[in-house]
Coordinates of C-alpha atoms and ligand atoms in Angstrom, one line a residue:
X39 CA -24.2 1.8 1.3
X40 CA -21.2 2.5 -0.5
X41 CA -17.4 1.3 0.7
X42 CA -15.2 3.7 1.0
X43 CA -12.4 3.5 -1.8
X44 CA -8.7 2.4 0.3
X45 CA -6.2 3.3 -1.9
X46 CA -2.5 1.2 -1.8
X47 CA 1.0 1.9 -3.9
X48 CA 3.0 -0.7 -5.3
X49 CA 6.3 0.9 -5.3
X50 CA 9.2 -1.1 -7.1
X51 CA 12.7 0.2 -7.4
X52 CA 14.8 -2.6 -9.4
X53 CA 13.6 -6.1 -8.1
X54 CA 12.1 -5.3 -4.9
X55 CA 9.0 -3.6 -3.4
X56 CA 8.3 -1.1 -0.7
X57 CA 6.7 -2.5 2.2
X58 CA 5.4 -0.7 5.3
X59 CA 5.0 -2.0 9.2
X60 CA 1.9 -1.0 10.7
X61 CA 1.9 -0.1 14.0
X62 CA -2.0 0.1 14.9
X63 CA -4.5 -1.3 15.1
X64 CA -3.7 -3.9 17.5
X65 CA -5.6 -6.3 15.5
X66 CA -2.7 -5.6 12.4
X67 CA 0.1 -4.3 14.6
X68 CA 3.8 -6.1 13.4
X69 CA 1.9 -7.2 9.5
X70 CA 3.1 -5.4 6.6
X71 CA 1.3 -4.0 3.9
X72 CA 2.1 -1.7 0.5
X73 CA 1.3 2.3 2.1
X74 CA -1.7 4.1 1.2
X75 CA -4.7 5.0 3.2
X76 CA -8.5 6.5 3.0
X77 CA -9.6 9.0 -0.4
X78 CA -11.5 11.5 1.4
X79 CA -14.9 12.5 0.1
X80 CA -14.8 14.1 -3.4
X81 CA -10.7 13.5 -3.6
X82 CA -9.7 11.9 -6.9
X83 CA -7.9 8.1 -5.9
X84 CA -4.9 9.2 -8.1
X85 CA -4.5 12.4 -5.4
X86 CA -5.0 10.6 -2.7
X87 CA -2.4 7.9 -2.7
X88 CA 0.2 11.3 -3.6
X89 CA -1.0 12.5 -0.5
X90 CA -0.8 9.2 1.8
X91 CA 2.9 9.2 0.4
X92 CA 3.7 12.6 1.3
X93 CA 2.0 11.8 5.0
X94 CA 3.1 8.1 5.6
X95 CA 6.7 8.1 3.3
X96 CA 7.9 11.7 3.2
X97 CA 8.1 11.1 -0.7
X98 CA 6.8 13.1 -3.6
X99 CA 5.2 10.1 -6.5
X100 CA 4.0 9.8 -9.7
X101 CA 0.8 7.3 -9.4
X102 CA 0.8 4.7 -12.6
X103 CA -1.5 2.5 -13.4
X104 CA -3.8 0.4 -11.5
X105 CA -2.7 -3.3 -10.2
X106 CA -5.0 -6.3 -9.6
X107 CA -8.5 -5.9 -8.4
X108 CA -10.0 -4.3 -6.2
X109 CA -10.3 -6.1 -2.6
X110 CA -13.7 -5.5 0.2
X111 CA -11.6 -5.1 3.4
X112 CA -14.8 -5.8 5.9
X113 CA -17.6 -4.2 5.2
X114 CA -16.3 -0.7 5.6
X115 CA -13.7 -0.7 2.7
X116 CA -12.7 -1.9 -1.1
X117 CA -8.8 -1.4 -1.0
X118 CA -7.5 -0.7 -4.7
X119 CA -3.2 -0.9 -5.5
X120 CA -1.6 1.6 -8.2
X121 CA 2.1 1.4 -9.7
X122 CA 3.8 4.6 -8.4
X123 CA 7.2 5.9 -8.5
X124 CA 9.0 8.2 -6.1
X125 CA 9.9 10.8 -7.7
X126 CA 11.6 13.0 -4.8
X127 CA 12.5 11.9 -1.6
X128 CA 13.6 8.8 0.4
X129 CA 11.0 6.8 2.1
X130 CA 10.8 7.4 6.2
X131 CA 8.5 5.6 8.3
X132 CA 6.5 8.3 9.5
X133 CA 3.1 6.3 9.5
X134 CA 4.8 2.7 10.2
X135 CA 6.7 0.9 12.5
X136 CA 9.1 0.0 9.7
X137 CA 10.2 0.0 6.1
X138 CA 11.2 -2.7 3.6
X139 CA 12.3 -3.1 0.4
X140 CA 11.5 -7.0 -0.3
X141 CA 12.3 -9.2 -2.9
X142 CA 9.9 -11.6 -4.7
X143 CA 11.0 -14.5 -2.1
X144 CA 11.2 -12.2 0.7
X145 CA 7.4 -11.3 -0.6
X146 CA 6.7 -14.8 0.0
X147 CA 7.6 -14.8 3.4
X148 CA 6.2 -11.5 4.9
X149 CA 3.5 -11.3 6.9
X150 CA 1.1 -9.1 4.8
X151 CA -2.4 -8.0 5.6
X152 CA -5.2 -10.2 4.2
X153 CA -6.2 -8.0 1.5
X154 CA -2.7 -7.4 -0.1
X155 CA -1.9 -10.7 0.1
X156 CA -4.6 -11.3 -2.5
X157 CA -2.8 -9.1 -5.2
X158 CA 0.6 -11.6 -4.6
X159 CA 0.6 -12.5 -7.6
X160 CA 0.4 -8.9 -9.7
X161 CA 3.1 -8.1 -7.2
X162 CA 5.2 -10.8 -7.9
X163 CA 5.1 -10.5 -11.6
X164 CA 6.4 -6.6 -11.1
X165 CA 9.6 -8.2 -9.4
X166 CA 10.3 -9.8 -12.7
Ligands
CDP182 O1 -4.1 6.0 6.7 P1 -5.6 6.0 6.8 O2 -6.0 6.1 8.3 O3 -6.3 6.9 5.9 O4 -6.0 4.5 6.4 P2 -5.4 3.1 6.8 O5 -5.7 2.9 8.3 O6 -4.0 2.9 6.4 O7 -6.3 2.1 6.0 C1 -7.7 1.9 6.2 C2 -8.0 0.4 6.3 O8 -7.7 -0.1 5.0 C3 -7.1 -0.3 7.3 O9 -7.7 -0.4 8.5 C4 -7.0 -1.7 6.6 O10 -8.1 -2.5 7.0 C5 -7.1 -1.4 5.2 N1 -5.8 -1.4 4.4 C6 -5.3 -2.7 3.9 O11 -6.0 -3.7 4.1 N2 -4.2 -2.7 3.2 C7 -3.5 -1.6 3.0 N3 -2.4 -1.7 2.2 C8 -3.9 -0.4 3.5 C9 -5.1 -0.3 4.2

């Protein structure tokens, strides 16, 4: 059976990254990870992650180019990061508990979910 594609944004304004809180589930409530959510059947990735900003951020982006590799999450999932830019709009936490522009040592230190912990070090080397 096939996983269904996760798709995650790597947003970077100067030196530091957007980070999101999540909420639910319990099992990941108070760990961060970089937004993004589920492609739906026949949805290209690209138009997906646009939409999971629009939802989760309140932000209109341009998606880049893919970061890393692609991560299994389980055995439901493979979770895949893109560059993207906001290109209208000021990130709300709509879909999180909280937002957070980090650093590359604040990166370090965060709590971040399993599977985009594994792209640390693509995400450092976009905080220069
Ligand atoms: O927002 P949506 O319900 O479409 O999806 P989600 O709950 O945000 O993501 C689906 C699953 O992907 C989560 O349960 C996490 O296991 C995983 N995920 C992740 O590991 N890292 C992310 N940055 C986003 C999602």
């Amino acid at each position: 059976m096939s996983r269904r594609v996760v798709v995650a944004a790597a947003i970077v304004a100067g030196n530091r990254l957007l980070l999101g809180r999540r909420g639910d589930p319990a099992e990941m409530a108070g760990r961060w990870e970089l937004p993004g959510g589920k492609v739906r059947p026949g949805e290209d990735p690209s138009t997906a992650l646009c939409r999971e900003l629009d939802e989760e951020l309140g932000v209109q982006a341009r998606v880049g180019d893919r970061i890393g590799d692609d991560v299994p999450v389980g055995t439901e999932y493979v979770l895949r990061a893109y560059r993207a830019d906001i290109v209208a709009g000021t990130p709300v936490a709509r879909a999180h508990t909280e937002l957070r522009w980090v650093d590359a040592a604040e990166l370090a230190a965060v709590d971040l979910l399993d599977a985009d912990r594994v792209w640390l070090t693509d995400l450092r080397a976009l905080l220069g």
